[in-house]
XYZ file of C-alpha atoms in Angstrom:
605
model
C -179.152 -171.120 -34.439
C -175.688 -172.518 -35.118
C -173.263 -175.419 -34.699
C -174.439 -176.188 -31.300
C -177.871 -177.137 -32.617
C -176.367 -179.898 -34.858
C -177.222 -183.337 -33.491
C -175.377 -186.693 -34.061
C -178.440 -188.016 -35.851
C -178.477 -184.948 -38.161
C -174.702 -185.569 -39.057
C -175.546 -189.398 -39.718
C -178.432 -188.354 -42.189
C -176.121 -185.991 -43.918
C -173.385 -188.629 -44.205
C -175.931 -191.176 -45.821
C -176.969 -188.524 -48.349
C -173.356 -187.593 -49.151
C -172.728 -191.539 -49.735
C -175.639 -191.542 -52.097
C -174.519 -188.459 -54.128
C -170.809 -188.726 -54.025
C -168.595 -185.928 -52.397
C -168.467 -183.749 -55.402
C -172.199 -183.711 -56.251
C -173.071 -183.225 -52.639
C -170.767 -180.250 -52.285
C -171.952 -178.726 -55.459
C -175.655 -179.350 -54.619
C -175.282 -177.437 -51.278
C -172.836 -174.793 -52.329
C -169.792 -175.907 -50.458
C -166.175 -176.188 -51.439
C -163.689 -179.076 -50.764
C -162.397 -179.352 -47.272
C -158.980 -177.758 -46.912
C -158.130 -178.549 -43.316
C -160.407 -181.086 -41.644
C -162.252 -183.995 -42.882
C -164.886 -186.163 -41.135
C -164.075 -189.973 -41.151
C -166.874 -192.414 -40.882
C -166.376 -196.121 -41.145
C -163.033 -195.301 -43.064
C -164.582 -192.909 -45.624
C -163.837 -189.192 -45.686
C -166.243 -186.328 -45.935
C -166.107 -182.659 -46.118
C -166.646 -181.406 -42.555
C -168.257 -178.083 -43.447
C -170.616 -179.452 -46.030
C -171.729 -182.335 -43.660
C -172.191 -179.849 -40.718
C -174.273 -177.555 -42.983
C -176.584 -180.330 -44.161
C -176.791 -181.846 -40.700
C -178.091 -178.558 -39.316
C -180.766 -178.727 -41.951
C -181.841 -182.156 -40.589
C -181.342 -181.230 -37.090
C -183.360 -178.012 -36.851
C -184.677 -177.417 -40.311
C -182.289 -174.680 -41.701
C -179.321 -175.146 -44.008
C -176.170 -173.548 -42.869
C -174.143 -172.106 -45.897
C -170.464 -171.994 -46.098
C -170.535 -168.329 -44.953
C -172.344 -169.095 -41.800
C -169.354 -170.788 -40.032
C -167.840 -167.673 -38.473
C -165.524 -169.577 -36.333
C -163.936 -171.457 -39.432
C -163.312 -175.137 -39.908
C -161.771 -175.439 -36.458
C -165.083 -174.793 -34.708
C -166.877 -177.290 -37.044
C -164.172 -180.076 -36.280
C -164.715 -179.380 -32.493
C -168.404 -179.725 -32.721
C -168.241 -182.956 -34.794
C -165.677 -184.379 -32.275
C -168.078 -183.353 -29.376
C -170.797 -185.507 -30.948
C -168.479 -188.526 -30.965
C -167.119 -188.398 -34.661
C -163.561 -188.714 -35.799
C -162.196 -185.553 -37.568
C -158.825 -185.711 -39.101
C -156.556 -182.597 -39.609
C -154.808 -181.538 -42.838
C -155.793 -184.574 -44.938
C -156.675 -182.614 -47.974
C -154.841 -179.434 -47.500
C -152.033 -180.290 -49.995
C -154.209 -181.144 -52.975
C -157.243 -178.958 -52.571
C -157.562 -175.628 -54.502
C -159.182 -172.605 -52.877
C -162.748 -172.361 -53.846
C -163.213 -169.290 -56.088
C -165.538 -166.553 -54.956
C -168.620 -166.266 -57.040
C -168.806 -163.513 -59.769
C -172.042 -161.823 -60.524
C -173.652 -162.356 -63.888
C -176.373 -159.892 -64.947
C -178.924 -161.479 -67.290
C -181.578 -159.613 -69.113
C -184.680 -161.716 -69.280
C -185.834 -160.417 -72.660
C -189.185 -158.785 -73.528
C -192.112 -160.077 -75.475
C -190.529 -160.200 -78.920
C -187.875 -162.811 -77.503
C -190.576 -164.508 -75.450
C -188.625 -163.717 -72.213
C -191.232 -164.254 -69.654
C -192.608 -167.428 -71.347
C -189.126 -168.801 -71.597
C -188.321 -167.991 -67.995
C -191.525 -169.668 -66.741
C -190.957 -172.680 -69.011
C -187.230 -173.536 -68.569
C -186.312 -171.840 -65.097
C -189.514 -171.764 -62.965
C -191.099 -174.875 -64.095
C -187.935 -176.704 -65.623
C -187.516 -178.849 -68.624
C -187.964 -182.661 -68.385
C -184.619 -184.183 -69.225
C -186.401 -187.126 -70.967
C -187.943 -184.654 -73.304
C -184.496 -183.466 -74.576
C -182.597 -186.638 -74.215
C -182.214 -187.281 -77.899
C -180.405 -184.072 -78.411
C -178.366 -183.875 -75.195
C -175.512 -186.331 -76.208
C -172.956 -186.496 -73.632
C -174.515 -183.794 -71.449
C -177.129 -186.206 -70.393
C -174.986 -187.852 -67.766
C -174.040 -184.573 -66.257
C -177.789 -183.229 -66.194
C -179.057 -186.392 -64.695
C -176.490 -186.205 -61.827
C -177.367 -182.546 -61.217
C -181.045 -183.052 -61.442
C -182.044 -186.534 -60.175
C -185.710 -185.681 -60.142
C -185.379 -185.443 -63.989
C -186.249 -181.651 -64.180
C -183.475 -179.246 -65.355
C -183.539 -175.524 -64.897
C -181.930 -174.101 -68.043
C -181.151 -170.632 -69.354
C -179.365 -169.698 -72.599
C -177.647 -166.911 -74.460
C -177.554 -166.308 -78.313
C -173.918 -166.171 -79.896
C -172.531 -162.880 -80.849
C -170.242 -161.921 -83.841
C -168.659 -159.101 -81.761
C -164.985 -159.287 -80.834
C -164.758 -158.026 -77.244
C -167.982 -156.608 -75.821
C -169.672 -157.222 -72.582
C -171.453 -160.207 -73.698
C -168.325 -161.749 -75.258
C -166.443 -161.249 -72.112
C -169.325 -162.696 -69.957
C -169.762 -165.839 -72.157
C -165.917 -166.422 -72.012
C -165.212 -165.653 -68.299
C -168.470 -166.880 -66.450
C -167.877 -170.223 -64.530
C -169.576 -172.719 -62.305
C -170.489 -171.248 -58.953
C -171.305 -167.797 -60.194
C -174.508 -166.128 -59.213
C -176.887 -165.056 -61.840
C -179.275 -162.132 -61.453
C -182.238 -161.937 -63.753
C -183.306 -158.448 -64.993
C -186.468 -157.004 -66.517
C -188.262 -153.696 -66.440
C -185.314 -151.972 -64.497
C -185.462 -154.454 -61.785
C -183.773 -157.693 -60.691
C -186.475 -160.328 -59.931
C -184.631 -163.519 -59.389
C -181.201 -165.139 -58.901
C -179.689 -168.666 -59.096
C -176.250 -170.285 -58.966
C -174.665 -171.733 -62.132
C -174.103 -175.513 -61.745
C -172.851 -176.392 -65.152
C -172.163 -174.662 -68.532
C -172.373 -176.088 -71.975
C -172.961 -175.277 -75.671
C -175.711 -176.921 -77.755
C -177.673 -175.492 -80.563
C -179.843 -178.731 -80.723
C -180.808 -178.456 -77.019
C -181.499 -174.740 -77.301
C -183.814 -175.204 -80.313
C -185.665 -177.910 -78.667
C -186.162 -176.031 -75.558
C -186.675 -172.340 -76.767
C -186.842 -172.526 -80.627
C -185.190 -169.692 -82.456
C -185.572 -165.877 -82.647
C -186.397 -163.796 -85.706
C -182.928 -164.146 -87.038
C -183.021 -167.910 -86.715
C -180.401 -167.694 -83.888
C -180.964 -169.747 -80.770
C -179.912 -169.509 -77.181
C -177.110 -172.107 -77.500
C -174.697 -171.007 -74.730
C -176.608 -172.730 -71.821
C -176.307 -172.490 -68.097
C -177.741 -175.127 -65.862
C -178.953 -173.486 -62.724
C -179.439 -174.494 -59.102
C -182.301 -173.442 -56.832
C -183.865 -170.332 -58.314
C -184.983 -167.635 -55.796
C -187.550 -165.222 -57.080
C -187.656 -162.072 -54.868
C -191.036 -161.334 -53.231
C -190.226 -157.552 -54.162
C -188.262 -156.881 -57.261
C -185.012 -154.884 -56.608
C -184.514 -151.688 -58.249
C -181.508 -152.205 -60.583
C -180.151 -148.766 -61.151
C -178.153 -148.354 -57.864
C -176.705 -151.828 -58.268
C -175.757 -151.141 -61.887
C -174.188 -147.762 -61.217
C -172.077 -149.236 -58.267
C -170.640 -151.609 -60.585
C -170.105 -149.140 -63.588
C -172.677 -150.895 -65.669
C -174.705 -148.797 -68.148
C -178.517 -148.195 -67.200
C -180.624 -149.681 -68.257
C -179.040 -153.230 -68.594
C -179.135 -154.290 -72.217
C -176.498 -157.043 -72.382
C -175.357 -160.128 -70.515
C -172.718 -158.634 -68.176
C -170.243 -160.217 -65.909
C -168.540 -158.546 -62.946
C -165.837 -159.569 -60.508
C -166.173 -160.959 -57.075
C -164.951 -157.712 -55.645
C -167.774 -155.812 -57.494
C -170.225 -158.337 -56.358
C -169.193 -157.850 -52.682
C -169.612 -154.106 -53.058
C -173.316 -154.415 -54.063
C -174.251 -157.218 -51.641
C -175.781 -154.724 -49.308
C -178.159 -153.490 -52.069
C -179.326 -156.844 -52.746
C -181.676 -159.275 -50.735
C -179.982 -161.345 -48.225
C -179.743 -164.867 -49.526
C -182.473 -167.038 -48.336
C -181.401 -170.453 -47.135
C -183.520 -172.952 -48.675
C -185.272 -175.301 -46.198
C -185.144 -178.002 -48.762
C -182.307 -178.033 -51.325
C -182.895 -179.000 -54.947
C -183.989 -182.573 -55.635
C -181.399 -185.190 -54.842
C -180.581 -188.668 -55.985
C -181.978 -191.563 -53.973
C -179.556 -193.475 -51.790
C -177.954 -196.319 -53.653
C -177.398 -198.303 -50.538
C -180.827 -199.765 -50.753
C -181.543 -201.478 -54.039
C -185.286 -201.857 -53.542
C -185.637 -198.142 -52.785
C -183.589 -197.136 -55.868
C -186.017 -199.050 -58.079
C -189.117 -197.604 -56.591
C -191.712 -196.312 -59.169
C -194.778 -194.156 -58.741
C -196.805 -197.181 -58.952
C -194.739 -199.037 -56.302
C -194.963 -196.014 -54.112
C -198.821 -195.969 -54.235
C -198.868 -199.689 -53.657
C -196.846 -199.420 -50.540
C -199.014 -196.573 -49.400
C -201.998 -198.752 -49.775
C -200.527 -201.778 -47.841
C -199.009 -200.258 -44.714
C -198.272 -202.781 -41.968
C -200.406 -200.947 -39.627
C -201.229 -202.164 -36.111
C -204.817 -203.496 -35.512
C -206.497 -203.736 -32.164
C -207.530 -207.215 -30.970
C -210.646 -208.352 -32.635
C -210.688 -205.374 -35.058
C -210.033 -205.543 -38.891
C -209.454 -201.726 -38.960
C -205.794 -200.761 -39.294
C -204.454 -198.037 -37.032
C -204.450 -194.512 -38.607
C -201.104 -193.592 -36.969
C -198.928 -194.339 -39.913
C -201.188 -192.952 -42.625
C -201.458 -189.654 -40.586
C -197.686 -189.417 -40.179
C -197.370 -189.944 -43.906
C -200.032 -187.260 -44.825
C -198.091 -185.006 -42.662
C -194.717 -185.915 -44.344
C -196.328 -185.372 -47.770
C -197.363 -181.840 -46.676
C -193.830 -181.106 -45.880
C -192.666 -182.063 -49.324
C -195.447 -179.855 -50.671
C -194.183 -176.988 -48.620
C -190.519 -177.602 -49.520
C -189.674 -178.269 -45.958
C -186.993 -180.989 -45.009
C -187.933 -184.462 -45.706
C -186.206 -185.629 -42.499
C -187.262 -184.202 -39.059
C -185.903 -184.622 -35.584
C -187.926 -186.660 -33.070
C -188.960 -183.750 -30.925
C -190.510 -181.796 -33.924
C -192.228 -184.955 -35.105
C -193.770 -185.608 -31.797
C -194.926 -181.938 -31.293
C -196.634 -181.697 -34.677
C -197.992 -185.383 -35.253
C -199.351 -185.928 -31.671
C -202.295 -183.529 -32.095
C -203.131 -185.281 -35.387
C -203.136 -188.771 -33.698
C -205.442 -187.397 -30.900
C -207.893 -185.895 -33.256
C -207.951 -188.317 -36.186
C -206.821 -191.523 -34.839
C -209.221 -194.413 -34.310
C -211.577 -194.028 -31.412
C -210.032 -195.192 -28.232
C -206.526 -195.417 -29.655
C -203.597 -194.065 -27.700
C -201.500 -191.152 -28.812
C -198.181 -192.808 -29.545
C -196.114 -190.765 -32.003
C -193.113 -193.111 -31.413
C -195.142 -195.953 -33.184
C -195.163 -194.373 -36.757
C -191.860 -192.524 -36.269
C -190.089 -196.039 -35.849
C -192.428 -198.584 -37.505
C -192.926 -196.788 -40.852
C -189.411 -198.194 -41.648
C -191.318 -201.341 -42.566
C -192.767 -199.609 -45.497
C -189.554 -199.185 -47.231
C -190.349 -195.530 -47.941
C -189.257 -194.230 -44.460
C -185.802 -193.888 -42.860
C -184.596 -193.424 -39.416
C -181.020 -192.130 -38.429
C -179.428 -191.783 -35.046
C -180.672 -194.789 -33.156
C -178.179 -197.285 -31.871
C -178.254 -200.716 -33.526
C -179.556 -202.381 -30.220
C -182.631 -199.984 -30.151
C -184.799 -203.017 -30.345
C -188.203 -203.423 -32.269
C -189.864 -200.470 -30.644
C -187.754 -198.070 -28.734
C -189.497 -196.277 -25.856
C -189.897 -192.466 -25.814
C -187.147 -192.235 -23.322
C -184.705 -193.600 -25.647
C -185.935 -191.325 -28.568
C -185.657 -188.379 -26.262
C -182.064 -189.149 -25.361
C -180.868 -189.845 -28.873
C -183.060 -187.455 -30.753
C -182.897 -189.428 -34.023
C -184.329 -187.931 -37.318
C -186.801 -189.609 -39.540
C -188.740 -189.149 -42.640
C -189.259 -190.202 -46.273
C -186.477 -191.847 -48.087
C -184.855 -189.923 -50.935
C -186.497 -191.973 -53.595
C -190.094 -191.630 -52.174
C -189.500 -187.917 -51.394
C -188.424 -187.141 -55.095
C -191.392 -189.109 -56.552
C -193.762 -187.063 -54.195
C -192.280 -183.719 -55.600
C -194.137 -184.478 -58.793
C -197.655 -182.768 -58.296
C -199.681 -185.594 -59.824
C -197.946 -188.406 -57.922
C -198.276 -186.392 -54.710
C -202.029 -186.101 -55.464
C -202.349 -189.632 -56.106
C -200.572 -190.514 -52.858
C -203.007 -188.337 -50.891
C -206.010 -189.917 -52.543
C -204.531 -193.484 -51.799
C -204.170 -192.730 -48.120
C -207.492 -190.922 -47.685
C -209.420 -193.654 -49.457
C -207.785 -196.507 -47.752
C -207.447 -195.555 -44.180
C -209.871 -192.743 -43.286
C -213.359 -194.004 -43.742
C -215.882 -191.790 -41.768
C -213.259 -189.010 -41.263
C -213.995 -185.327 -42.243
C -211.318 -185.379 -44.952
C -211.434 -181.619 -45.657
C -210.795 -180.908 -41.990
C -208.066 -183.471 -42.071
C -206.206 -182.234 -45.150
C -206.596 -178.765 -43.710
C -204.864 -179.800 -40.304
C -202.001 -181.531 -41.929
C -201.146 -178.654 -44.244
C -202.868 -179.776 -47.512
C -205.845 -177.437 -47.585
C -204.893 -176.553 -51.141
C -206.425 -179.563 -52.433
C -209.999 -178.267 -51.712
C -209.935 -176.204 -55.046
C -208.111 -176.293 -58.384
C -206.604 -172.877 -57.511
C -204.612 -174.105 -54.494
C -203.625 -171.734 -51.824
C -202.987 -168.152 -53.091
C -202.908 -164.949 -51.465
C -206.277 -163.495 -50.509
C -205.759 -160.442 -52.751
C -204.801 -162.505 -55.745
C -206.972 -162.183 -58.978
C -207.134 -164.607 -61.698
C -207.127 -161.994 -64.530
C -204.216 -159.594 -64.806
C -204.873 -158.129 -68.134
C -206.821 -155.094 -67.054
C -210.401 -156.563 -67.160
C -212.630 -155.677 -64.151
C -214.368 -158.374 -62.244
C -217.872 -158.731 -63.482
C -219.230 -159.716 -59.997
C -218.495 -156.916 -57.392
C -219.061 -157.373 -53.794
C -221.817 -155.384 -52.102
C -220.836 -151.994 -50.897
C -221.481 -151.071 -47.352
C -222.491 -147.436 -46.545
C -219.635 -145.472 -45.068
C -215.944 -146.193 -45.252
C -214.716 -149.847 -45.057
C -212.155 -150.877 -42.539
C -208.561 -151.162 -43.712
C -205.591 -153.242 -42.687
C -201.885 -153.353 -43.678
C -200.263 -156.367 -44.735
C -197.158 -157.554 -46.658
C -197.852 -160.415 -49.137
C -195.814 -162.440 -51.811
C -197.911 -162.877 -54.894
C -197.819 -165.192 -57.792
C -196.479 -163.402 -60.886
C -198.837 -164.205 -63.744
C -198.292 -163.567 -67.387
C -201.007 -161.147 -68.581
C -200.071 -161.725 -72.228
C -200.949 -165.294 -72.348
C -204.275 -164.664 -70.395
C -205.107 -162.131 -73.160
C -203.962 -164.601 -75.795
C -206.286 -167.485 -74.952
C -209.275 -165.142 -74.734
C -208.526 -163.633 -78.097
C -208.038 -167.096 -79.665
C -211.538 -168.004 -78.557
C -213.077 -164.672 -79.265
C -213.932 -164.444 -75.529
C -216.286 -167.323 -75.983
C -216.537 -169.863 -73.232
C -214.929 -173.247 -74.343
C -217.764 -175.026 -72.529
C -221.046 -173.180 -73.171
C -219.978 -170.634 -76.005
C -221.297 -167.804 -73.932
C -219.939 -164.450 -75.100
C -220.362 -161.793 -72.441
C -220.312 -157.948 -72.635
C -219.325 -155.882 -69.649
C -219.120 -152.075 -69.819
C -219.311 -152.371 -73.653
C -216.260 -154.771 -73.796
C -216.079 -158.370 -74.246
C -215.546 -160.358 -70.950
C -214.199 -163.751 -70.315
C -211.816 -165.320 -67.877
C -208.678 -167.257 -68.329
C -208.670 -170.302 -66.080
C -205.669 -172.361 -65.090
C -206.291 -176.120 -65.534
C -203.727 -177.084 -62.926
C -203.587 -174.128 -60.419
C -200.588 -172.074 -59.838
C -201.108 -172.173 -55.997
C -199.763 -174.689 -53.610
C -199.748 -177.590 -53.731
C -200.536 -177.787 -57.419
C -197.695 -175.629 -58.516
C -198.882 -175.488 -62.199
C -197.141 -173.570 -64.849
C -198.332 -170.242 -66.228
C -198.516 -171.047 -69.866
C -200.865 -171.359 -72.626
C -201.383 -175.063 -72.568
C -202.410 -174.810 -69.021
C -205.241 -172.405 -69.674
C -208.872 -172.383 -70.759
C -211.144 -169.493 -71.728
C -214.217 -169.727 -69.731
C -217.284 -167.738 -68.734
C -217.465 -166.723 -64.925
C -220.016 -169.397 -64.208
C -217.882 -172.294 -65.579
C -214.779 -170.840 -64.287
C -216.147 -170.978 -60.728
C -217.332 -174.511 -61.170
C -214.011 -175.590 -62.726
C -211.944 -174.210 -59.983
C -214.479 -175.484 -57.488
C -213.933 -179.037 -58.705
C -217.664 -179.333 -59.615
C -216.801 -180.143 -63.384
C -214.020 -181.729 -65.162
C -212.954 -182.820 -68.704
C -212.910 -186.435 -69.456
C -210.360 -188.269 -71.620
C -212.668 -187.893 -74.588
C -212.993 -184.199 -74.190
C -216.484 -184.218 -72.630
C -217.207 -181.904 -69.749
C -218.753 -183.647 -66.914
C -220.204 -182.950 -63.402
C -217.780 -184.388 -60.767
C -220.709 -185.520 -58.569
C -222.741 -187.836 -60.943
C -220.768 -187.716 -64.082
C -223.625 -186.135 -66.049
C -222.443 -184.584 -69.335
C -222.327 -180.792 -69.629
C -221.083 -180.650 -73.162
C -217.890 -181.146 -75.136
C -214.835 -178.822 -74.686
C -214.324 -176.765 -77.738
C -210.836 -176.863 -79.056
C -208.806 -174.343 -81.118
C -205.831 -175.300 -83.360
C -203.844 -172.339 -82.161
C -204.520 -173.295 -78.534
C -202.916 -176.531 -77.530
C -204.103 -178.000 -74.225
C -201.678 -180.173 -72.259
C -203.575 -183.511 -71.525
C -201.334 -183.915 -68.389
C -202.875 -180.832 -66.859
C -206.394 -182.109 -67.596
C -205.382 -185.488 -66.044
C -204.198 -183.682 -62.885
C -207.575 -181.779 -62.598
C -209.548 -185.045 -63.114
C -207.545 -186.777 -60.330
C -208.187 -183.729 -58.184
C -211.872 -184.031 -58.799
C -211.573 -187.665 -57.714
C -210.168 -186.506 -54.315
C -213.134 -184.054 -54.155
C -215.466 -186.972 -54.485
C -213.762 -188.715 -51.639
C -213.816 -185.749 -49.392
C -217.618 -185.121 -49.874
C -218.746 -188.706 -49.644
């Protein structure tokens, strides 16, 4: 795939996104520099040609092209854009545009248990920090962070100050810059990387996010990070460190030059190209879309202007099916906009199998008419396309369509996404096998509180053996080889929740013994797997016996707003969830689980 795959519709979609964000934020969000030689001109406004082409490729075929992917240089980009009928001007910014600096490499120790390294990484990098939770201490940084993270979730990491004069840490804090790549290190391996989007110093923000260490110092030198890539297999650090003349093991924040970075790139994983970039601001061109709230989104999902057959009051399922499919793309971090050809290929079978009896398979109908919901947009059709373009016109123009920025960003919130699925299922799919439907559209993870995890994932990672072993066959079992990417769970917090409760189930008070040891299970309230994407932290855990763990994960029981445990089907009380002062439980996670049980009721009715 390359420049030849970019479509006119993809370019128009990228331009619309750039208009919404502004050129600087758009470039920074996608990792591009300012145009030096060629600029794209649309309706009198100028755009950076490479940045537009890279994002246009994302919306044309599903893969973002980075600045490094344009092997032929800016001239080939300009040639492709002109071939698509766009105006590209030469040399309009060459005089006043500085050359974009190559990234340096910043080596960042995560910190061990004493510094709460794993918990802090999970909290502020993997999960992110709600800007609204720290707004009162952000001061003038609020504007910048809100621009960088339009979904309201900031990915932050900090470093404590040092009183040394000129050591590695001092030089790293002094010379690091926006655009550098950060590699996170622990246990002799690099396990993640991200790009620096912004740098600032704030003790109040650091204390709010991470607290303080044993010396009452806090991590006040803060980096705001872009998309975080956690490596499926951690990278052995020693060869990388030695190549750059860094002492082994890595003890301190360390910065190395672009030249050193280039020398170790062959030892590091190739950069993955995110299918979906970090959340983006909604387009400002449509005021009603900008003002969309979660409640408004759900209202629009429940009142689609769906076609009805003559004499029938039942709305067509074509639009709801397309929206479920689109929501599954958001859940899977796929592009929110898709080309017509892909939409038709993936949505047509859903219309055939789950549409109303006797209805025709017409994917062009939802592709075009969902615009009337004000949560869907189409790019690449001419203004004279009419009220219902035929498939031939769509085949010719190959437009792209999908959820608007605003609706897509709202749906990145797991609870809003779940509520949207419930709204669609309960409103439009009476009599449909909803479990099969959700499985087909890519939302099978809603069947359990765990979500979709690898088959060989185990809930406990603190060394306890499972009490219920599978029956053993006589003779050796068959084997198979496979490579998998597993969720990284924090064994320390699983152990912590069990110890706080003395291995007693918070529902039934049962204390089990297995092989002369106490046995209990740490259950995540909002599952770590897709599409729940829950955090691995103490407020998202319960200490349960195996029986109640199975029932909780299987959505057979839930905790109501008063702390009473109830059966999902029938609402009979099981008992009260026992609390512990040292174990705060996040009500938002319990609310998510309750909502998930509501979906379970619908799918089984």
